[in-house]
């Protein structure tokens, strides 16, 4: 049997000492050590010592305090200045306690009194110094690193950017900052589990690192947010070029996990120093605002910062702040928009639309609802809408104002659908308000159910089993409308306003709307055409058998008193749609309805 051999550690020692005799003596002491092999080299003065130190070939340095004109402490100071990381151990004569203290202050790893040296003491001091320094370096890099991906973390990004700006200022360079946020990462995490999510983040980290140059810094800021500092980009346009390169790389990377049928995309914000912000905070805010803009422009794209984005970001954060107290401050209300039967003009339902009056002024839902979704407030708002509208409907039901089959449509956002609590919330509210579940129709958009279709499906199936109806909102605007129709328990299709518009404007629009109506008939589904604004559109839809219509032509969204008036006039047999609508706070125009 071969004897067991353990490779002995090899330690490269630099000794800086003006006495050659002392060097030989120290070397001989180290030769007596059994635990490791020491490879010693000698520098006889300050200058050659410093040069050898800067070469970075050594594991540890022993330096004598007496170096002729200079001192060991001077050398420590120079090493510290140059960013030397190997441990330096000071050798001093007896009675030099003050020197010891100064040396420690200058970052000496330890100090030894020359005339007390022994092999054991030297070995132990060197070993401890190296271990301590290794630990320190590990801790320092851990404090700079994101533990999952090994990229720089947020703290390090700021520190790096500060230094990069200082350098760029001196050399008149231009820097680029990219903010990158993955699209639909949360859904992938939810659907495939956290380990798949982690794998994806690591893949992206790797891909980002290979998309940039050595001197650039890639950081993970947390979650699915990354940032890149592009050093010395030459022209500001180059930052945009790199953003595009990253989008291409992400688009052509293999899916994670391999069974994931959905492509991961990214929204990237691009900002350039100095033109978009003078310091680290400002430039990062600019890149963040540009990223938000990329997200709101349909994701999977990049946007370069423009001045107006700051104002938008500011407004967004104000909205976010005020929205959180909107319920408590009683600033929310619901507008009801009636849906009419094409043939009879009877009211067939109402869609509940959330309204927010902030400091006396209405805020556009297209503005505040995305903010609510992003900051997690949509759950509370959605629940408020559902409760308020259901109890209003129950009230009308008790007053005998609701004919059979007249429904309440409530919009459900993506977040409500994917956070797993929709079934419980809807059931609770139906129980509390006592509204008949068959009165309720939940409007979901396909972006809402995207990726998480299976989980969403289970909840939606349970809801339909209770009698709740499901409508697919904005039909035709997404990519997977048809597959949704087949996979989710949907009873109603809402043809998006853009198609209603185009049906009379061009042939393909007309074909699309006719096709949708035919498809719905074949599948036994109900159809509501949204956003009917002109008599021309109304006639086209009616001639092609669209059963239900909703739009400004027929009735604007209105408050509950006005909606009640519609119900009463309908009850009296007056075609509601011939009555004047009482205006919505946001839509003061009185609309005369058709048919
Ligand atoms: P949506 O679900 O597609 O709602 C229809 C929107 O079209 C409403 O805008 C309505 O006022 C508007 N509209 C109706 N008829 C016409 C028309 O003839 N012409 C035009 N130009 N517009 C018409 P609104 O109330 O501003 O809501 C915008 C979006 O905000 C809604 O689109 C919906 O996605 C979202 N939203 C509104 N209320 C809620 C809510 O309670 N929860 C959630 N999650 N989203 C809501
Ligand atoms: Ca809707
Ligand atoms: Ca819609």
mmCIF file of N, CA and C in Angstrom, residues 430-519:
data_model
loop_
_atom_site.group_PDB
_atom_site.id
_atom_site.type_symbol
_atom_site.label_atom_id
_atom_site.label_comp_id
_atom_site.label_asym_id
_atom_site.label_seq_id
_atom_site.Cartn_x
_atom_site.Cartn_y
_atom_site.Cartn_z
ATOM 1 N N UNK A 430 -69.557 37.212 -1.176
ATOM 2 C CA UNK A 430 -70.904 36.760 -1.575
ATOM 3 C C UNK A 430 -71.708 36.360 -0.337
ATOM 4 N N UNK A 431 -71.046 35.667 0.583
ATOM 5 C CA UNK A 431 -71.743 35.265 1.814
ATOM 6 C C UNK A 431 -72.143 36.480 2.637
ATOM 7 N N UNK A 432 -71.202 37.407 2.785
ATOM 8 C CA UNK A 432 -71.484 38.577 3.629
ATOM 9 C C UNK A 432 -72.589 39.452 3.045
ATOM 10 N N UNK A 433 -72.562 39.636 1.744
ATOM 11 C CA UNK A 433 -73.549 40.553 1.147
ATOM 12 C C UNK A 433 -74.858 39.838 0.811
ATOM 13 N N UNK A 434 -74.788 38.512 0.692
ATOM 14 C CA UNK A 434 -75.999 37.746 0.370
ATOM 15 C C UNK A 434 -76.371 37.826 -1.102
ATOM 16 N N UNK A 435 -75.453 38.323 -1.937
ATOM 17 C CA UNK A 435 -75.770 38.407 -3.368
ATOM 18 C C UNK A 435 -75.738 37.007 -3.984
ATOM 19 N N UNK A 436 -76.705 36.762 -4.848
ATOM 20 C CA UNK A 436 -76.769 35.495 -5.568
ATOM 21 C C UNK A 436 -75.522 35.375 -6.467
ATOM 22 N N UNK A 437 -74.719 34.301 -6.308
ATOM 23 C CA UNK A 437 -73.479 34.173 -7.091
ATOM 24 C C UNK A 437 -73.710 34.244 -8.599
ATOM 25 N N UNK A 438 -74.904 33.853 -9.066
ATOM 26 C CA UNK A 438 -75.119 33.869 -10.520
ATOM 27 C C UNK A 438 -75.256 35.297 -11.049
ATOM 28 N N UNK A 439 -75.366 36.248 -10.141
ATOM 29 C CA UNK A 439 -75.400 37.661 -10.566
ATOM 30 C C UNK A 439 -74.012 38.187 -10.912
ATOM 31 N N UNK A 440 -72.999 37.514 -10.393
ATOM 32 C CA UNK A 440 -71.652 38.083 -10.471
ATOM 33 C C UNK A 440 -70.869 37.541 -11.668
ATOM 34 N N UNK A 441 -70.253 38.456 -12.387
ATOM 35 C CA UNK A 441 -69.354 38.062 -13.483
ATOM 36 C C UNK A 441 -67.996 38.700 -13.216
ATOM 37 N N UNK A 442 -66.940 37.894 -13.198
ATOM 38 C CA UNK A 442 -65.601 38.442 -12.967
ATOM 39 C C UNK A 442 -64.919 38.633 -14.314
ATOM 40 N N UNK A 443 -64.418 39.840 -14.556
ATOM 41 C CA UNK A 443 -63.732 40.094 -15.818
ATOM 42 C C UNK A 443 -62.234 39.922 -15.620
ATOM 43 N N UNK A 444 -61.684 38.965 -16.344
ATOM 44 C CA UNK A 444 -60.227 38.787 -16.257
ATOM 45 C C UNK A 444 -59.628 39.103 -17.617
ATOM 46 N N UNK A 445 -58.406 39.621 -17.597
ATOM 47 C CA UNK A 445 -57.736 39.829 -18.892
ATOM 48 C C UNK A 445 -56.721 38.718 -19.022
ATOM 49 N N UNK A 446 -56.328 38.428 -20.253
ATOM 50 C CA UNK A 446 -55.433 37.286 -20.391
ATOM 51 C C UNK A 446 -54.077 37.551 -19.762
ATOM 52 N N UNK A 447 -53.660 38.815 -19.713
ATOM 53 C CA UNK A 447 -52.388 39.066 -19.046
ATOM 54 C C UNK A 447 -52.501 38.687 -17.573
ATOM 55 N N UNK A 448 -53.747 38.728 -17.078
ATOM 56 C CA UNK A 448 -53.958 38.396 -15.674
ATOM 57 C C UNK A 448 -53.649 36.935 -15.407
ATOM 58 N N UNK A 449 -54.046 36.079 -16.305
ATOM 59 C CA UNK A 449 -53.902 34.660 -16.006
ATOM 60 C C UNK A 449 -52.607 34.091 -16.572
ATOM 61 N N UNK A 450 -51.865 34.922 -17.273
ATOM 62 C CA UNK A 450 -50.706 34.416 -18.011
ATOM 63 C C UNK A 450 -49.756 33.633 -17.105
ATOM 64 N N UNK A 451 -49.185 32.618 -17.646
ATOM 65 C CA UNK A 451 -48.236 31.742 -16.973
ATOM 66 C C UNK A 451 -48.858 30.918 -15.849
ATOM 67 N N UNK A 452 -49.651 31.575 -15.042
ATOM 68 C CA UNK A 452 -50.172 30.861 -13.904
ATOM 69 C C UNK A 452 -51.516 30.243 -14.200
ATOM 70 N N UNK A 453 -51.700 29.920 -15.438
ATOM 71 C CA UNK A 453 -53.017 29.529 -15.902
ATOM 72 C C UNK A 453 -53.585 28.345 -15.115
ATOM 73 N N UNK A 454 -52.719 27.406 -14.716
ATOM 74 C CA UNK A 454 -53.250 26.222 -14.035
ATOM 75 C C UNK A 454 -53.812 26.545 -12.666
ATOM 76 N N UNK A 455 -53.052 27.354 -11.938
ATOM 77 C CA UNK A 455 -53.543 27.691 -10.608
ATOM 78 C C UNK A 455 -54.801 28.557 -10.724
ATOM 79 N N UNK A 456 -54.737 29.521 -11.658
ATOM 80 C CA UNK A 456 -55.887 30.393 -11.861
ATOM 81 C C UNK A 456 -57.095 29.548 -12.246
ATOM 82 N N UNK A 457 -56.838 28.547 -13.073
ATOM 83 C CA UNK A 457 -57.937 27.712 -13.567
ATOM 84 C C UNK A 457 -58.677 27.029 -12.408
ATOM 85 N N UNK A 458 -57.939 26.463 -11.479
ATOM 86 C CA UNK A 458 -58.599 25.761 -10.368
ATOM 87 C C UNK A 458 -59.542 26.694 -9.618
ATOM 88 N N UNK A 459 -59.044 27.907 -9.364
ATOM 89 C CA UNK A 459 -59.885 28.851 -8.629
ATOM 90 C C UNK A 459 -61.102 29.255 -9.440
ATOM 91 N N UNK A 460 -60.871 29.493 -10.732
ATOM 92 C CA UNK A 460 -61.981 29.931 -11.579
ATOM 93 C C UNK A 460 -63.021 28.816 -11.727
ATOM 94 N N UNK A 461 -62.547 27.575 -11.835
ATOM 95 C CA UNK A 461 -63.492 26.456 -11.940
ATOM 96 C C UNK A 461 -64.347 26.387 -10.664
ATOM 97 N N UNK A 462 -63.706 26.509 -9.503
ATOM 98 C CA UNK A 462 -64.482 26.461 -8.253
ATOM 99 C C UNK A 462 -65.500 27.592 -8.212
ATOM 100 N N UNK A 463 -65.095 28.758 -8.696
ATOM 101 C CA UNK A 463 -66.034 29.889 -8.679
ATOM 102 C C UNK A 463 -67.220 29.617 -9.620
ATOM 103 N N UNK A 464 -66.927 29.079 -10.796
ATOM 104 C CA UNK A 464 -68.038 28.823 -11.730
ATOM 105 C C UNK A 464 -68.959 27.735 -11.177
ATOM 106 N N UNK A 465 -68.372 26.816 -10.404
ATOM 107 C CA UNK A 465 -69.233 25.795 -9.790
ATOM 108 C C UNK A 465 -70.215 26.413 -8.794
ATOM 109 N N UNK A 466 -69.829 27.531 -8.240
ATOM 110 C CA UNK A 466 -70.757 28.240 -7.335
ATOM 111 C C UNK A 466 -71.761 29.074 -8.113
ATOM 112 N N UNK A 467 -71.570 29.186 -9.421
ATOM 113 C CA UNK A 467 -72.505 29.953 -10.245
ATOM 114 C C UNK A 467 -71.955 31.278 -10.735
ATOM 115 N N UNK A 468 -70.755 31.652 -10.252
ATOM 116 C CA UNK A 468 -70.148 32.908 -10.706
ATOM 117 C C UNK A 468 -69.742 32.738 -12.169
ATOM 118 N N UNK A 469 -69.891 33.813 -12.958
ATOM 119 C CA UNK A 469 -69.512 33.737 -14.364
ATOM 120 C C UNK A 469 -68.144 34.384 -14.571
ATOM 121 N N UNK A 470 -67.470 33.951 -15.632
ATOM 122 C CA UNK A 470 -66.153 34.530 -15.931
ATOM 123 C C UNK A 470 -66.182 35.118 -17.337
ATOM 124 N N UNK A 471 -65.708 36.358 -17.452
ATOM 125 C CA UNK A 471 -65.626 37.004 -18.764
ATOM 126 C C UNK A 471 -64.163 37.238 -19.120
ATOM 127 N N UNK A 472 -63.824 37.052 -20.378
ATOM 128 C CA UNK A 472 -62.470 37.374 -20.837
ATOM 129 C C UNK A 472 -62.501 38.787 -21.419
ATOM 130 N N UNK A 473 -61.850 39.698 -20.672
ATOM 131 C CA UNK A 473 -61.884 41.127 -20.997
ATOM 132 C C UNK A 473 -60.878 41.446 -22.100
ATOM 133 N N UNK A 474 -61.074 42.549 -22.771
ATOM 134 C CA UNK A 474 -60.119 43.049 -23.779
ATOM 135 C C UNK A 474 -59.765 41.978 -24.802
ATOM 136 N N UNK A 475 -60.753 41.179 -25.177
ATOM 137 C CA UNK A 475 -60.468 40.035 -26.035
ATOM 138 C C UNK A 475 -59.808 40.468 -27.335
ATOM 139 N N UNK A 476 -58.732 39.763 -27.674
ATOM 140 C CA UNK A 476 -58.067 40.021 -28.953
ATOM 141 C C UNK A 476 -56.811 40.864 -28.806
ATOM 142 N N UNK A 477 -56.613 41.486 -27.638
ATOM 143 C CA UNK A 477 -55.452 42.367 -27.517
ATOM 144 C C UNK A 477 -54.198 41.615 -27.089
ATOM 145 N N UNK A 478 -54.362 40.411 -26.569
ATOM 146 C CA UNK A 478 -53.179 39.674 -26.108
ATOM 147 C C UNK A 478 -52.772 38.629 -27.119
ATOM 148 N N UNK A 479 -51.938 37.713 -26.682
ATOM 149 C CA UNK A 479 -51.415 36.736 -27.636
ATOM 150 C C UNK A 479 -52.071 35.379 -27.504
ATOM 151 N N UNK A 480 -52.713 35.162 -26.357
ATOM 152 C CA UNK A 480 -53.162 33.794 -26.135
ATOM 153 C C UNK A 480 -54.673 33.704 -25.939
ATOM 154 N N UNK A 481 -55.384 34.687 -26.469
ATOM 155 C CA UNK A 481 -56.826 34.736 -26.264
ATOM 156 C C UNK A 481 -57.510 33.400 -26.560
ATOM 157 N N UNK A 482 -57.137 32.810 -27.693
ATOM 158 C CA UNK A 482 -57.848 31.597 -28.096
ATOM 159 C C UNK A 482 -57.562 30.437 -27.161
ATOM 160 N N UNK A 483 -56.305 30.299 -26.781
ATOM 161 C CA UNK A 483 -56.006 29.161 -25.915
ATOM 162 C C UNK A 483 -56.686 29.347 -24.547
ATOM 163 N N UNK A 484 -56.852 30.587 -24.148
ATOM 164 C CA UNK A 484 -57.546 30.836 -22.887
ATOM 165 C C UNK A 484 -59.000 30.409 -22.959
ATOM 166 N N UNK A 485 -59.603 30.710 -24.097
ATOM 167 C CA UNK A 485 -61.016 30.376 -24.253
ATOM 168 C C UNK A 485 -61.236 28.886 -24.052
ATOM 169 N N UNK A 486 -60.263 28.115 -24.508
ATOM 170 C CA UNK A 486 -60.441 26.666 -24.430
ATOM 171 C C UNK A 486 -60.032 26.117 -23.069
ATOM 172 N N UNK A 487 -59.091 26.779 -22.445
ATOM 173 C CA UNK A 487 -58.557 26.195 -21.200
ATOM 174 C C UNK A 487 -59.210 26.718 -19.932
ATOM 175 N N UNK A 488 -59.779 27.887 -19.984
ATOM 176 C CA UNK A 488 -60.384 28.438 -18.767
ATOM 177 C C UNK A 488 -61.909 28.396 -18.875
ATOM 178 N N UNK A 489 -62.584 28.325 -17.735
ATOM 179 C CA UNK A 489 -64.046 28.215 -17.765
ATOM 180 C C UNK A 489 -64.687 29.578 -18.041
ATOM 181 N N UNK A 490 -64.674 29.976 -19.312
ATOM 182 C CA UNK A 490 -65.139 31.318 -19.652
ATOM 183 C C UNK A 490 -66.516 31.274 -20.305
ATOM 184 N N UNK A 491 -67.410 32.161 -19.839
ATOM 185 C CA UNK A 491 -68.754 32.189 -20.417
ATOM 186 C C UNK A 491 -68.983 33.404 -21.313
ATOM 187 N N UNK A 492 -68.163 34.455 -21.094
ATOM 188 C CA UNK A 492 -68.402 35.687 -21.847
ATOM 189 C C UNK A 492 -67.105 36.205 -22.462
ATOM 190 N N UNK A 493 -67.214 36.671 -23.705
ATOM 191 C CA UNK A 493 -66.071 37.322 -24.345
ATOM 192 C C UNK A 493 -66.392 38.805 -24.452
ATOM 193 N N UNK A 494 -65.446 39.647 -24.044
ATOM 194 C CA UNK A 494 -65.645 41.082 -24.250
ATOM 195 C C UNK A 494 -64.733 41.531 -25.380
ATOM 196 N N UNK A 495 -65.329 41.893 -26.489
ATOM 197 C CA UNK A 495 -64.528 42.322 -27.643
ATOM 198 C C UNK A 495 -63.944 43.689 -27.341
ATOM 199 N N UNK A 496 -62.650 43.800 -27.448
ATOM 200 C CA UNK A 496 -61.967 45.027 -27.059
ATOM 201 C C UNK A 496 -62.376 46.214 -27.931
ATOM 202 N N UNK A 497 -62.333 47.379 -27.309
ATOM 203 C CA UNK A 497 -62.725 48.614 -27.964
ATOM 204 C C UNK A 497 -61.966 48.857 -29.282
ATOM 205 N N UNK A 498 -60.690 48.469 -29.294
ATOM 206 C CA UNK A 498 -59.903 48.719 -30.505
ATOM 207 C C UNK A 498 -60.472 47.942 -31.696
ATOM 208 N N UNK A 499 -61.028 46.761 -31.452
ATOM 209 C CA UNK A 499 -61.627 45.984 -32.548
ATOM 210 C C UNK A 499 -62.979 46.545 -32.953
ATOM 211 N N UNK A 500 -63.698 47.031 -31.931
ATOM 212 C CA UNK A 500 -64.990 47.645 -32.239
ATOM 213 C C UNK A 500 -64.753 48.867 -33.138
ATOM 214 N N UNK A 501 -63.682 49.583 -32.828
ATOM 215 C CA UNK A 501 -63.344 50.744 -33.658
ATOM 216 C C UNK A 501 -62.990 50.334 -35.085
ATOM 217 N N UNK A 502 -62.138 49.297 -35.169
ATOM 218 C CA UNK A 502 -61.625 48.958 -36.502
ATOM 219 C C UNK A 502 -62.641 48.193 -37.348
ATOM 220 N N UNK A 503 -63.719 47.686 -36.723
ATOM 221 C CA UNK A 503 -64.651 46.874 -37.506
ATOM 222 C C UNK A 503 -65.330 47.676 -38.603
ATOM 223 N N UNK A 504 -65.417 48.989 -38.407
ATOM 224 C CA UNK A 504 -66.031 49.789 -39.464
ATOM 225 C C UNK A 504 -64.985 50.579 -40.246
ATOM 226 N N UNK A 505 -63.748 50.454 -39.809
ATOM 227 C CA UNK A 505 -62.703 51.234 -40.473
ATOM 228 C C UNK A 505 -61.981 50.446 -41.547
ATOM 229 N N UNK A 506 -61.810 49.182 -41.322
ATOM 230 C CA UNK A 506 -61.113 48.387 -42.342
ATOM 231 C C UNK A 506 -61.653 46.961 -42.392
ATOM 232 N N UNK A 507 -61.333 46.330 -43.493
ATOM 233 C CA UNK A 507 -61.880 45.009 -43.772
ATOM 234 C C UNK A 507 -61.380 43.987 -42.747
ATOM 235 N N UNK A 508 -60.099 44.086 -42.398
ATOM 236 C CA UNK A 508 -59.581 43.064 -41.479
ATOM 237 C C UNK A 508 -60.229 43.205 -40.099
ATOM 238 N N UNK A 509 -60.519 44.458 -39.697
ATOM 239 C CA UNK A 509 -61.220 44.658 -38.430
ATOM 240 C C UNK A 509 -62.592 44.013 -38.473
ATOM 241 N N UNK A 510 -63.266 44.193 -39.595
ATOM 242 C CA UNK A 510 -64.602 43.623 -39.745
ATOM 243 C C UNK A 510 -64.547 42.103 -39.691
ATOM 244 N N UNK A 511 -63.538 41.539 -40.383
ATOM 245 C CA UNK A 511 -63.399 40.076 -40.402
ATOM 246 C C UNK A 511 -63.137 39.555 -38.990
ATOM 247 N N UNK A 512 -62.285 40.268 -38.276
ATOM 248 C CA UNK A 512 -61.946 39.839 -36.921
ATOM 249 C C UNK A 512 -63.163 39.819 -35.998
ATOM 250 N N UNK A 513 -63.950 40.884 -36.061
ATOM 251 C CA UNK A 513 -65.125 40.956 -35.181
ATOM 252 C C UNK A 513 -66.151 39.896 -35.574
ATOM 253 N N UNK A 514 -66.368 39.748 -36.883
ATOM 254 C CA UNK A 514 -67.312 38.712 -37.324
ATOM 255 C C UNK A 514 -66.821 37.334 -36.890
ATOM 256 N N UNK A 515 -65.509 37.125 -37.051
ATOM 257 C CA UNK A 515 -64.924 35.837 -36.666
ATOM 258 C C UNK A 515 -65.115 35.563 -35.182
ATOM 259 N N UNK A 516 -64.906 36.590 -34.368
ATOM 260 C CA UNK A 516 -65.059 36.409 -32.917
ATOM 261 C C UNK A 516 -66.511 36.074 -32.569
ATOM 262 N N UNK A 517 -67.418 36.775 -33.239
ATOM 263 C CA UNK A 517 -68.845 36.510 -32.969
ATOM 264 C C UNK A 517 -69.206 35.069 -33.364
ATOM 265 N N UNK A 518 -68.664 34.630 -34.504
ATOM 266 C CA UNK A 518 -68.937 33.268 -34.959
ATOM 267 C C UNK A 518 -68.362 32.245 -33.995
ATOM 268 N N UNK A 519 -67.147 32.514 -33.570
ATOM 269 C CA UNK A 519 -66.471 31.607 -32.636
ATOM 270 C C UNK A 519 -67.263 31.490 -31.332
#
